[in-house]
Short mmCIF file of C-alpha atoms and ligand atoms in Angstrom, two decimals:
data_model
loop_
_atom_site.label_atom_id
_atom_site.label_comp_id
_atom_site.label_asym_id
_atom_site.label_seq_id
_atom_site.Cartn_x
_atom_site.Cartn_y
_atom_site.Cartn_z
CA MET A 1 -0.03 -0.01 -0.01
CA LYS A 2 2.77 2.41 1.00
CA PHE A 3 4.57 1.48 -2.25
CA LEU A 4 1.51 2.31 -4.32
CA LEU A 5 1.14 5.64 -2.58
CA LEU A 6 4.77 6.36 -3.34
CA ILE A 7 4.21 5.51 -7.00
CA LEU A 8 1.13 7.74 -7.12
CA LEU A 9 3.11 10.59 -5.55
CA PHE A 10 5.92 10.06 -8.01
CA CYS A 11 3.47 10.08 -10.90
CA PHE A 12 2.04 13.36 -9.66
CA LEU A 13 5.49 14.94 -9.50
CA VAL A 14 6.92 13.49 -12.76
CA PRO A 15 3.87 12.74 -14.91
CA THR A 16 5.76 11.80 -18.06
CA PHE A 17 7.24 8.81 -16.23
CA CYS A 18 3.82 7.24 -15.67
CA LEU A 19 2.08 8.45 -18.74
CA THR A 20 4.70 7.21 -21.21
CA GLY A 21 4.49 3.67 -22.54
CA LYS A 22 7.42 1.98 -24.33
CA PHE A 23 8.07 -0.88 -26.70
CA TRP A 24 11.05 -2.38 -28.52
CA GLN A 25 11.42 -3.24 -32.21
CA PHE A 26 14.32 -5.22 -33.59
CA THR A 27 14.62 -6.87 -36.98
CA ASP A 28 16.57 -8.84 -39.54
CA GLN A 29 18.83 -10.84 -37.24
CA HIS A 30 19.89 -13.26 -40.04
CA TYR A 31 21.57 -15.35 -37.36
CA ASP A 32 24.02 -17.89 -38.76
CA TRP A 33 24.42 -20.77 -36.36
CA ILE A 34 27.42 -22.07 -38.33
CA TYR A 35 29.24 -18.77 -38.34
CA LYS A 36 32.95 -19.31 -37.79
CA TYR A 37 35.32 -16.78 -36.29
CA LYS A 38 38.48 -16.30 -38.47
CA SER A 39 36.94 -18.13 -41.39
CA GLU A 40 37.18 -16.87 -44.94
CA PRO A 41 34.30 -14.54 -45.91
CA HIS A 42 32.92 -15.99 -49.14
CA SER A 43 29.97 -14.65 -51.11
CA GLY A 44 28.12 -13.53 -48.04
CA GLU A 45 28.92 -16.35 -45.61
CA CYS A 46 31.65 -16.98 -43.06
CA ARG A 47 31.52 -20.70 -42.44
CA LYS A 48 34.76 -22.25 -43.61
CA GLY A 49 38.50 -21.72 -44.50
CA GLU A 50 40.94 -19.48 -42.82
CA GLY A 51 40.44 -15.73 -43.02
CA ASP A 52 39.57 -12.58 -41.16
CA ALA A 53 35.87 -13.06 -40.29
CA GLY A 54 35.31 -11.07 -37.12
CA PHE A 55 34.39 -12.32 -33.68
CA TYR A 56 30.97 -10.65 -33.60
CA GLY A 57 30.13 -10.90 -37.29
CA ASP A 58 31.52 -9.55 -40.51
CA TYR A 59 30.45 -6.82 -42.91
CA ASN A 60 30.53 -9.51 -45.61
CA CYS A 61 28.51 -12.03 -43.69
CA ASP A 62 25.74 -12.51 -41.08
CA ILE A 63 26.18 -12.89 -37.36
CA PRO A 64 26.83 -15.59 -34.70
CA TRP A 65 24.53 -16.48 -31.86
CA LEU A 66 26.42 -14.50 -29.26
CA THR A 67 25.76 -11.26 -31.11
CA VAL A 68 22.05 -11.96 -31.30
CA ALA A 69 21.94 -12.96 -27.60
CA SER A 70 23.87 -9.86 -26.55
CA ALA A 71 21.50 -7.54 -28.46
CA ILE A 72 18.40 -9.00 -26.83
CA GLU A 73 20.06 -9.02 -23.39
CA GLU A 74 21.06 -5.35 -23.85
CA MET A 75 17.47 -4.40 -24.73
CA SER A 76 16.33 -5.99 -21.42
CA ILE A 77 19.05 -4.01 -19.58
CA ILE A 78 18.36 -0.61 -21.20
CA GLU A 79 14.57 -0.91 -20.80
CA PRO A 80 13.05 -4.06 -19.32
CA ASN A 81 9.72 -2.39 -18.63
CA VAL A 82 8.21 -2.26 -22.08
CA ASP A 83 4.64 -3.03 -23.00
CA PHE A 84 5.61 -5.28 -25.89
CA VAL A 85 8.53 -6.39 -28.06
CA ILE A 86 8.40 -6.65 -31.87
CA ASN A 87 10.63 -8.91 -34.00
CA SER A 88 9.82 -7.90 -37.58
CA GLY A 89 11.35 -10.92 -39.18
CA ASP A 90 14.24 -12.60 -41.09
CA THR A 91 15.76 -14.69 -38.39
CA TRP A 92 17.39 -17.04 -40.94
CA PRO A 93 20.84 -16.24 -42.48
CA HIS A 94 21.58 -15.57 -46.14
CA ALA A 95 23.54 -18.86 -46.22
CA THR A 96 21.84 -22.21 -46.67
CA GLY A 97 20.55 -24.92 -44.34
CA SER A 98 17.70 -27.41 -43.86
CA ALA A 99 14.02 -26.70 -43.20
CA GLU A 100 14.40 -28.22 -39.78
CA GLU A 101 17.29 -25.83 -38.95
CA LYS A 102 15.28 -22.91 -40.27
CA LEU A 103 12.46 -23.71 -37.77
CA GLN A 104 15.03 -24.08 -35.04
CA THR A 105 16.54 -20.60 -35.63
CA ILE A 106 13.05 -19.04 -35.46
CA ALA A 107 12.21 -21.04 -32.29
CA ASN A 108 15.58 -20.28 -30.66
CA VAL A 109 15.48 -16.54 -31.21
CA THR A 110 11.81 -16.47 -30.08
CA ASN A 111 12.70 -18.39 -26.90
CA LEU A 112 15.55 -16.04 -26.22
CA ILE A 113 13.31 -12.98 -26.37
CA ARG A 114 10.93 -14.85 -24.08
CA LYS A 115 13.76 -15.50 -21.64
CA TYR A 116 14.76 -11.83 -21.37
CA PHE A 117 11.20 -10.51 -21.49
CA PRO A 118 9.34 -13.29 -19.61
CA ASN A 119 6.05 -11.46 -19.02
CA THR A 120 5.87 -9.10 -21.99
CA PRO A 121 3.81 -9.74 -25.15
CA VAL A 122 6.18 -10.53 -28.02
CA PHE A 123 5.23 -10.23 -31.66
CA TYR A 124 6.84 -11.71 -34.72
CA SER A 125 6.07 -10.90 -38.32
CA PRO A 126 7.51 -13.53 -40.72
CA GLY A 127 10.34 -12.46 -43.03
CA ASN A 128 10.99 -13.64 -46.59
CA HIS A 129 14.00 -15.70 -45.44
CA ASP A 130 11.87 -17.44 -42.82
CA PHE A 131 9.88 -19.26 -45.50
CA GLU A 132 10.94 -22.51 -47.04
CA PRO A 133 12.10 -22.24 -49.78
CA LYS A 134 13.11 -18.68 -48.96
CA HIS A 135 10.88 -15.90 -50.26
CA ASP A 136 8.17 -18.37 -51.30
CA CYS A 137 5.07 -17.92 -49.13
CA ALA A 138 2.01 -19.59 -50.64
CA PRO A 139 -1.31 -17.81 -50.24
CA GLY A 140 -3.80 -19.41 -47.81
CA ALA A 141 -3.27 -21.96 -45.11
CA ASN A 142 -0.22 -24.18 -45.70
CA THR A 143 2.09 -26.56 -43.84
CA TRP A 144 4.98 -24.11 -43.52
CA LEU A 145 2.75 -21.56 -41.73
CA ALA A 146 1.65 -24.34 -39.37
CA GLN A 147 5.27 -25.27 -38.68
CA MET A 148 6.22 -21.65 -38.03
CA ALA A 149 3.26 -21.28 -35.74
CA GLN A 150 4.63 -24.24 -33.81
CA ALA A 151 8.15 -22.62 -33.72
CA ILE A 152 6.72 -19.40 -32.19
CA SER A 153 4.11 -21.09 -30.03
CA PRO A 154 5.49 -19.56 -26.71
CA ILE A 155 4.38 -16.14 -27.98
CA LEU A 156 1.17 -17.04 -29.79
CA ASN A 157 -2.21 -17.49 -28.07
CA THR A 158 -5.04 -19.66 -29.38
CA GLU A 159 -6.96 -16.81 -30.91
CA GLN A 160 -3.83 -15.45 -32.68
CA LYS A 161 -2.88 -18.87 -33.90
CA LYS A 162 -6.20 -19.19 -35.77
CA THR A 163 -5.55 -16.23 -38.09
CA TYR A 164 -1.77 -17.00 -38.19
CA LEU A 165 -2.64 -20.40 -39.72
CA GLN A 166 -4.85 -18.71 -42.32
CA GLY A 167 -2.17 -16.34 -43.67
CA GLY A 168 0.60 -15.42 -41.15
CA TYR A 169 -1.27 -12.44 -39.56
CA TYR A 170 -2.71 -11.77 -36.12
CA SER A 171 -3.35 -8.96 -33.67
CA GLN A 172 -3.53 -7.93 -30.03
CA VAL A 173 -4.74 -4.82 -28.22
CA ILE A 174 -2.36 -3.45 -25.57
CA GLY A 175 -3.12 -0.22 -23.69
CA GLY A 176 -5.35 1.16 -26.40
CA ILE A 177 -3.01 0.26 -29.21
CA ARG A 178 -4.15 -2.51 -31.62
CA VAL A 179 -0.87 -4.14 -32.78
CA VAL A 180 -1.61 -5.72 -36.13
CA ILE A 181 0.97 -8.14 -37.43
CA MET A 182 0.83 -8.57 -41.18
CA ASN A 183 2.44 -11.07 -43.55
CA THR A 184 3.70 -8.89 -46.45
CA VAL A 185 5.98 -11.73 -47.80
CA LEU A 186 2.82 -12.62 -49.78
CA TYR A 187 3.52 -9.65 -52.06
CA TYR A 188 7.34 -9.85 -52.04
CA ARG A 189 8.95 -9.36 -55.44
CA SER A 190 10.88 -12.62 -55.21
CA ASN A 191 7.96 -14.71 -54.03
CA LYS A 192 7.55 -17.33 -56.90
CA TYR A 193 4.11 -18.49 -55.72
CA THR A 194 2.49 -15.10 -56.12
CA SER A 195 4.31 -13.51 -59.09
CA SER A 196 1.36 -13.96 -61.46
CA ALA A 197 -1.48 -14.04 -58.91
CA SER A 198 -3.76 -11.08 -58.04
CA GLY A 199 -6.67 -10.19 -55.77
CA ASP A 200 -6.78 -10.45 -51.99
CA LEU A 201 -4.21 -13.11 -51.11
CA SER A 202 -5.03 -15.02 -47.94
CA ASN A 203 -7.90 -12.58 -47.47
CA GLN A 204 -5.42 -10.24 -45.78
CA TYR A 205 -6.81 -6.98 -47.17
CA ALA A 206 -10.22 -7.85 -45.82
CA TRP A 207 -8.74 -8.79 -42.49
CA ILE A 208 -6.68 -5.56 -42.23
CA THR A 209 -9.87 -3.54 -43.09
CA SER A 210 -11.78 -5.32 -40.35
CA GLN A 211 -8.95 -4.58 -37.84
CA ILE A 212 -9.20 -0.86 -38.56
CA ASP A 213 -13.01 -1.07 -38.36
CA GLU A 214 -12.87 -2.83 -34.94
CA ALA A 215 -10.25 -0.44 -33.60
CA TYR A 216 -12.42 2.50 -34.56
CA GLU A 217 -15.47 1.02 -32.84
CA ASN A 218 -13.46 0.35 -29.71
CA ASP A 219 -11.79 3.70 -29.67
CA GLU A 220 -8.29 2.27 -30.21
CA LYS A 221 -5.35 3.36 -32.36
CA VAL A 222 -3.64 0.93 -34.78
CA LEU A 223 0.02 0.08 -35.12
CA PHE A 224 0.89 -2.09 -38.14
CA VAL A 225 3.91 -4.36 -38.34
CA GLY A 226 5.25 -6.12 -41.37
CA HIS A 227 8.54 -7.40 -42.78
CA VAL A 228 8.67 -6.28 -46.47
CA PRO A 229 7.53 -2.65 -46.80
CA PRO A 230 5.50 -1.56 -49.89
CA GLY A 231 7.07 1.02 -52.27
CA HIS A 232 10.68 1.10 -53.48
CA ALA A 233 14.07 0.47 -51.96
CA GLU A 234 15.56 3.94 -51.46
CA ARG A 235 19.12 2.90 -52.21
CA PHE A 236 18.57 0.28 -54.88
CA GLY A 237 15.51 1.64 -56.65
CA PHE A 238 13.61 -1.61 -57.10
CA ASN A 239 9.98 -2.21 -56.19
CA ASN A 240 9.80 -4.30 -52.98
CA PHE A 241 6.54 -5.96 -54.04
CA HIS A 242 5.45 -7.57 -57.24
CA ASP A 243 4.17 -4.54 -59.22
CA GLN A 244 0.51 -5.60 -59.13
CA TYR A 245 0.23 -5.54 -55.31
CA THR A 246 1.67 -2.15 -54.37
CA ASP A 247 -1.33 0.08 -55.19
CA PRO A 248 -4.12 -2.29 -53.97
CA PHE A 249 -2.13 -2.82 -50.73
CA MET A 250 -1.73 0.90 -50.09
CA LYS A 251 -5.39 1.55 -50.88
CA VAL A 252 -6.42 -0.77 -48.03
CA PHE A 253 -5.01 1.88 -45.67
CA GLU A 254 -5.31 5.06 -47.66
CA GLU A 255 -8.96 4.52 -48.69
CA HIS A 256 -10.18 3.40 -45.27
CA PRO A 257 -12.69 5.91 -43.84
CA HIS A 258 -10.93 5.78 -40.43
CA LYS A 259 -7.38 5.86 -41.60
CA GLU A 260 -6.63 8.72 -39.12
CA ILE A 261 -6.47 6.18 -36.29
CA ILE A 262 -3.38 4.51 -37.87
CA LEU A 263 -0.38 5.52 -35.74
CA ALA A 264 2.30 4.11 -38.04
CA SER A 265 3.44 0.98 -39.86
CA LEU A 266 6.74 -0.56 -38.76
CA TYR A 267 8.85 -2.55 -41.18
CA GLY A 268 12.31 -4.14 -41.66
CA HIS A 269 13.70 -6.05 -44.60
CA LEU A 270 15.72 -3.37 -46.40
CA HIS A 271 18.42 -3.23 -43.78
CA SER A 272 18.21 0.51 -43.73
CA ASP A 273 16.94 3.28 -41.51
CA SER A 274 14.40 5.26 -43.50
CA PHE A 275 10.75 6.26 -43.64
CA ARG A 276 7.89 6.62 -46.16
CA LEU A 277 5.08 9.15 -46.40
CA THR A 278 1.52 7.99 -47.18
CA GLU A 279 -1.75 9.72 -47.99
CA ASN A 280 -2.95 10.34 -44.41
CA ALA A 281 -2.52 6.74 -43.29
CA GLY A 282 0.42 7.27 -40.88
CA PRO A 283 4.13 7.13 -41.70
CA LEU A 284 5.95 3.91 -42.54
CA LEU A 285 9.07 3.54 -40.41
CA LEU A 286 11.85 1.30 -41.65
CA SER A 287 14.07 -0.13 -38.98
CA PRO A 288 17.71 -1.02 -39.67
CA SER A 289 18.95 -4.61 -39.36
CA LEU A 290 20.88 -6.35 -36.67
CA THR A 291 22.99 -8.14 -39.32
CA PRO A 292 25.73 -6.13 -41.06
CA TRP A 293 25.43 -8.20 -44.21
CA LYS A 294 26.21 -6.53 -47.54
CA ASN A 295 23.71 -6.95 -50.38
CA TYR A 296 25.75 -8.79 -53.03
CA HIS A 297 22.92 -8.87 -55.49
CA SER A 298 22.99 -5.14 -56.11
CA SER A 299 25.74 -2.93 -57.41
CA LEU A 300 24.62 -0.44 -54.77
CA GLY A 301 25.08 -2.93 -51.94
CA VAL A 302 26.76 -1.55 -48.82
CA PRO A 303 27.03 -3.15 -45.44
CA ASN A 304 25.88 -1.48 -42.27
CA ASN A 305 26.76 -1.57 -38.60
CA LEU A 306 24.79 -3.63 -36.10
CA GLY A 307 21.31 -2.29 -35.42
CA MET A 308 20.61 -3.48 -31.95
CA GLY A 309 17.03 -2.26 -31.68
CA ARG A 310 14.66 0.66 -31.53
CA LEU A 311 13.01 1.78 -28.32
CA PHE A 312 9.70 3.62 -28.97
CA SER A 313 7.92 5.88 -26.46
CA TYR A 314 4.21 6.67 -26.72
CA ASP A 315 1.68 8.72 -24.79
CA LYS A 316 -0.48 6.33 -22.75
CA GLN A 317 -3.45 8.69 -22.82
CA ASP A 318 -3.93 9.27 -26.56
CA GLN A 319 -1.39 6.64 -27.86
CA THR A 320 0.61 9.25 -29.88
CA LEU A 321 3.95 7.84 -30.81
CA LEU A 322 6.37 10.34 -29.20
CA LYS A 323 9.87 9.27 -30.28
CA TYR A 324 12.31 6.45 -30.63
CA GLU A 325 15.89 5.82 -29.60
CA GLN A 326 18.00 3.89 -32.11
CA TYR A 327 20.74 1.74 -30.61
CA TYR A 328 23.66 0.23 -32.57
CA ALA A 329 27.22 -1.04 -32.30
CA ASP A 330 30.22 -0.19 -34.55
CA LEU A 331 31.17 -3.70 -35.76
CA GLN A 332 34.75 -2.92 -36.74
CA THR A 333 35.62 -1.38 -33.36
CA CYS A 334 33.90 -4.20 -31.51
CA ASN A 335 35.78 -6.86 -33.45
CA GLU A 336 39.07 -5.06 -32.89
CA ASN A 337 38.52 -4.78 -29.16
CA LEU A 338 36.85 -8.19 -28.84
CA LYS A 339 34.11 -6.38 -26.94
CA LEU A 340 30.50 -5.65 -27.98
CA LYS A 341 29.65 -2.05 -27.18
CA TRP A 342 26.06 -1.17 -27.77
CA GLN A 343 25.33 2.56 -27.80
CA LEU A 344 22.61 5.12 -28.59
CA GLU A 345 22.94 6.16 -32.20
CA TYR A 346 20.39 8.93 -32.04
CA ASP A 347 17.06 9.94 -30.47
CA SER A 348 14.43 11.16 -32.94
CA SER A 349 13.45 13.97 -30.57
CA GLN A 350 16.99 15.20 -30.24
CA GLU A 351 19.84 16.26 -32.43
CA PRO A 352 19.83 16.41 -35.45
CA PHE A 353 16.11 15.84 -36.29
CA TYR A 354 14.42 17.33 -33.23
CA MET A 355 11.09 15.66 -34.20
CA GLU A 356 8.12 16.71 -32.10
CA ASP A 357 6.56 13.26 -32.35
CA LEU A 358 6.35 10.39 -34.91
CA SER A 359 3.17 11.52 -36.64
CA LEU A 360 2.84 11.74 -40.40
CA ILE A 361 2.92 15.54 -40.16
CA SER A 362 6.25 15.46 -38.34
CA TYR A 363 7.68 13.17 -41.01
CA GLU A 364 6.39 15.49 -43.74
CA LYS A 365 8.21 18.33 -42.05
CA LEU A 366 11.36 16.24 -41.71
CA TYR A 367 11.22 15.44 -45.46
CA ILE A 368 11.15 19.13 -46.30
CA LYS A 369 13.96 19.93 -43.92
CA MET A 370 16.06 17.15 -45.44
CA LYS A 371 15.41 18.51 -48.87
CA ASN A 372 16.49 22.02 -48.00
CA ASP A 373 19.33 21.37 -45.56
CA GLU A 374 22.32 19.40 -46.91
CA LYS A 375 23.61 18.72 -43.37
CA MET A 376 20.23 17.25 -42.34
CA PHE A 377 20.21 15.01 -45.50
CA SER A 378 23.78 13.83 -44.84
CA ASP A 379 22.85 12.99 -41.25
CA TYR A 380 19.96 10.96 -42.56
CA LEU A 381 22.30 9.13 -45.02
CA ASN A 382 24.74 8.45 -42.20
CA PHE A 383 21.98 6.84 -40.12
CA ASN A 384 20.55 5.09 -43.19
CA ILE A 385 23.39 2.46 -42.84
CA LEU A 386 24.01 2.86 -39.11
CA LYS A 387 27.09 5.06 -39.41
CA TYR A 388 28.96 2.79 -41.69
CA LYS A 389 31.32 4.78 -43.94
CA ALA A 390 28.78 6.29 -46.35
CA ASP A 391 29.78 6.96 -49.92
CA SER A 392 28.90 10.34 -51.33
CA CYS A 393 25.38 10.65 -52.70
CA ASP A 394 25.28 11.87 -56.33
CA SER A 395 22.10 13.34 -57.95
CA ASP A 396 20.77 9.89 -58.97
CA CYS A 397 21.27 8.62 -55.45
CA ARG A 398 19.53 11.70 -54.06
CA THR A 399 16.60 11.27 -56.47
CA ARG A 400 16.25 7.58 -55.55
CA GLN A 401 16.15 8.50 -51.80
CA PHE A 402 13.63 11.32 -52.00
CA CYS A 403 11.33 9.69 -54.58
CA ALA A 404 11.20 6.44 -52.56
CA ILE A 405 10.36 8.28 -49.34
CA LYS A 406 7.61 10.42 -50.86
CA PHE A 407 5.99 8.13 -53.43
CA LEU A 408 4.87 4.65 -52.52
CA HIS A 409 2.63 4.27 -55.60
CA THR A 410 4.44 2.83 -58.55
CA ASP A 411 3.42 5.32 -61.24
CA ASP A 412 4.13 8.36 -58.98
CA TYR A 413 7.53 6.94 -58.12
CA ASP A 414 8.43 6.29 -61.78
CA ILE A 415 7.39 9.88 -62.76
CA CYS A 416 9.34 11.30 -59.83
CA LYS A 417 12.52 9.56 -61.00
CA ILE A 418 12.09 10.70 -64.57
CA ILE A 419 11.31 14.31 -63.94
CA GLN A 420 13.40 14.46 -60.69
CA ASP A 421 10.75 16.48 -59.00
CA TYR A 422 10.22 15.44 -55.37
C1 NAG B 501 18.57 -24.28 -31.18
O1 NAG B 501 18.71 -24.53 -29.82
C2 NAG B 501 18.86 -25.90 -29.50
C3 NAG B 501 18.85 -26.00 -28.01
O2 NAG B 501 19.74 -25.17 -27.39
C4 NAG B 501 20.18 -26.37 -30.08
O3 NAG B 501 20.37 -27.75 -29.81
C5 NAG B 501 20.15 -26.20 -31.61
O4 NAG B 501 21.44 -26.55 -32.18
C6 NAG B 501 19.81 -24.69 -31.94
N1 NAG B 501 19.68 -24.65 -33.39
C7 NAG B 501 19.93 -23.61 -34.10
C8 NAG B 501 19.77 -23.69 -35.61
O5 NAG B 501 20.27 -22.56 -33.63
#
């Protein structure tokens, strides 16, 4: 009783402490269970030979278990009292292995989050590498979804499992926020099962619509989570979805009569720190990856440092997303010192962005500032790959960045690139 009174008194004196909720997002672990220290980095994997593969991971490869474990442990040290934790997918490495091992990596990482956050809801949105074969998620109920549901069973309740089995999606309401986990691998550009399909795959559009409807009726706000974001990759220029899905997918949000209750949509996949503007349906926030892996399939491939995680703060009264803190580690220094040093990279409410909150309006303002202020744009580029040595950004690079941020719809993006008007 005394303790409660003390808390009440404390809340009265420092209201932000009690009125601010928090949650973690981390993504794209690409954990390689066969990673070998001092092996020879070879086409994206460090598994054999003698070479200079680092202790905690390598810019040319993925990362060993100890790096994944350390990142999750550190999240629980920096802020254990969060309302939920999001893993937005791609647990599996870029190297190969069996289906059984793939399910083990998903289960092992899920169990580890459970261990460090024993009483916290944990969400997982499936990544393209988490399907077997990779990228290929078949529409509708299928055996792989059932096996994945088994692998993440410690974090999935009976109700959630029902919709997960139908298409890899589910939701939960926490403190007035409806967290809606989507399966956007259905639309992924490399998904062979859906390249020539169309329509509402796995009835996901209808389900998303009903989630916004229900949230509106219950006076909640909606936070979407997915792995592959719609729109284009800001560094590489390609469409993340098969072309036919981008516009219909965006319309599910942008044409909903209650789209104003959408707080934001959180994604991973591109291994980059960026954002996207929508037509009044909340901003899309792209979280950088834990793995430093360089994209070998693109001439514009660059590695990044280790993105530990992103700690969001929100207002518990009206659910406004207030800010996030992005944490990272400089891989080269860590490997040289044989010590993992996680640190704050930046806080969205502080230098250099000074964002008032994470609303769409604040992101629209940031976009304009970045366009007019070279220093602000170069700060963004620096964070885009977690302070890895960024190359200079020529006018094509600049156009790709700004067009991708502003235009999610394919035609608008193509026009933006041609006339370079963003
Ligand atoms: C997963 O964890 C189990 C139990 O610790 C271990 O035996 C197995 O090798 C791990 N598998 C992978 C792929 O990490």
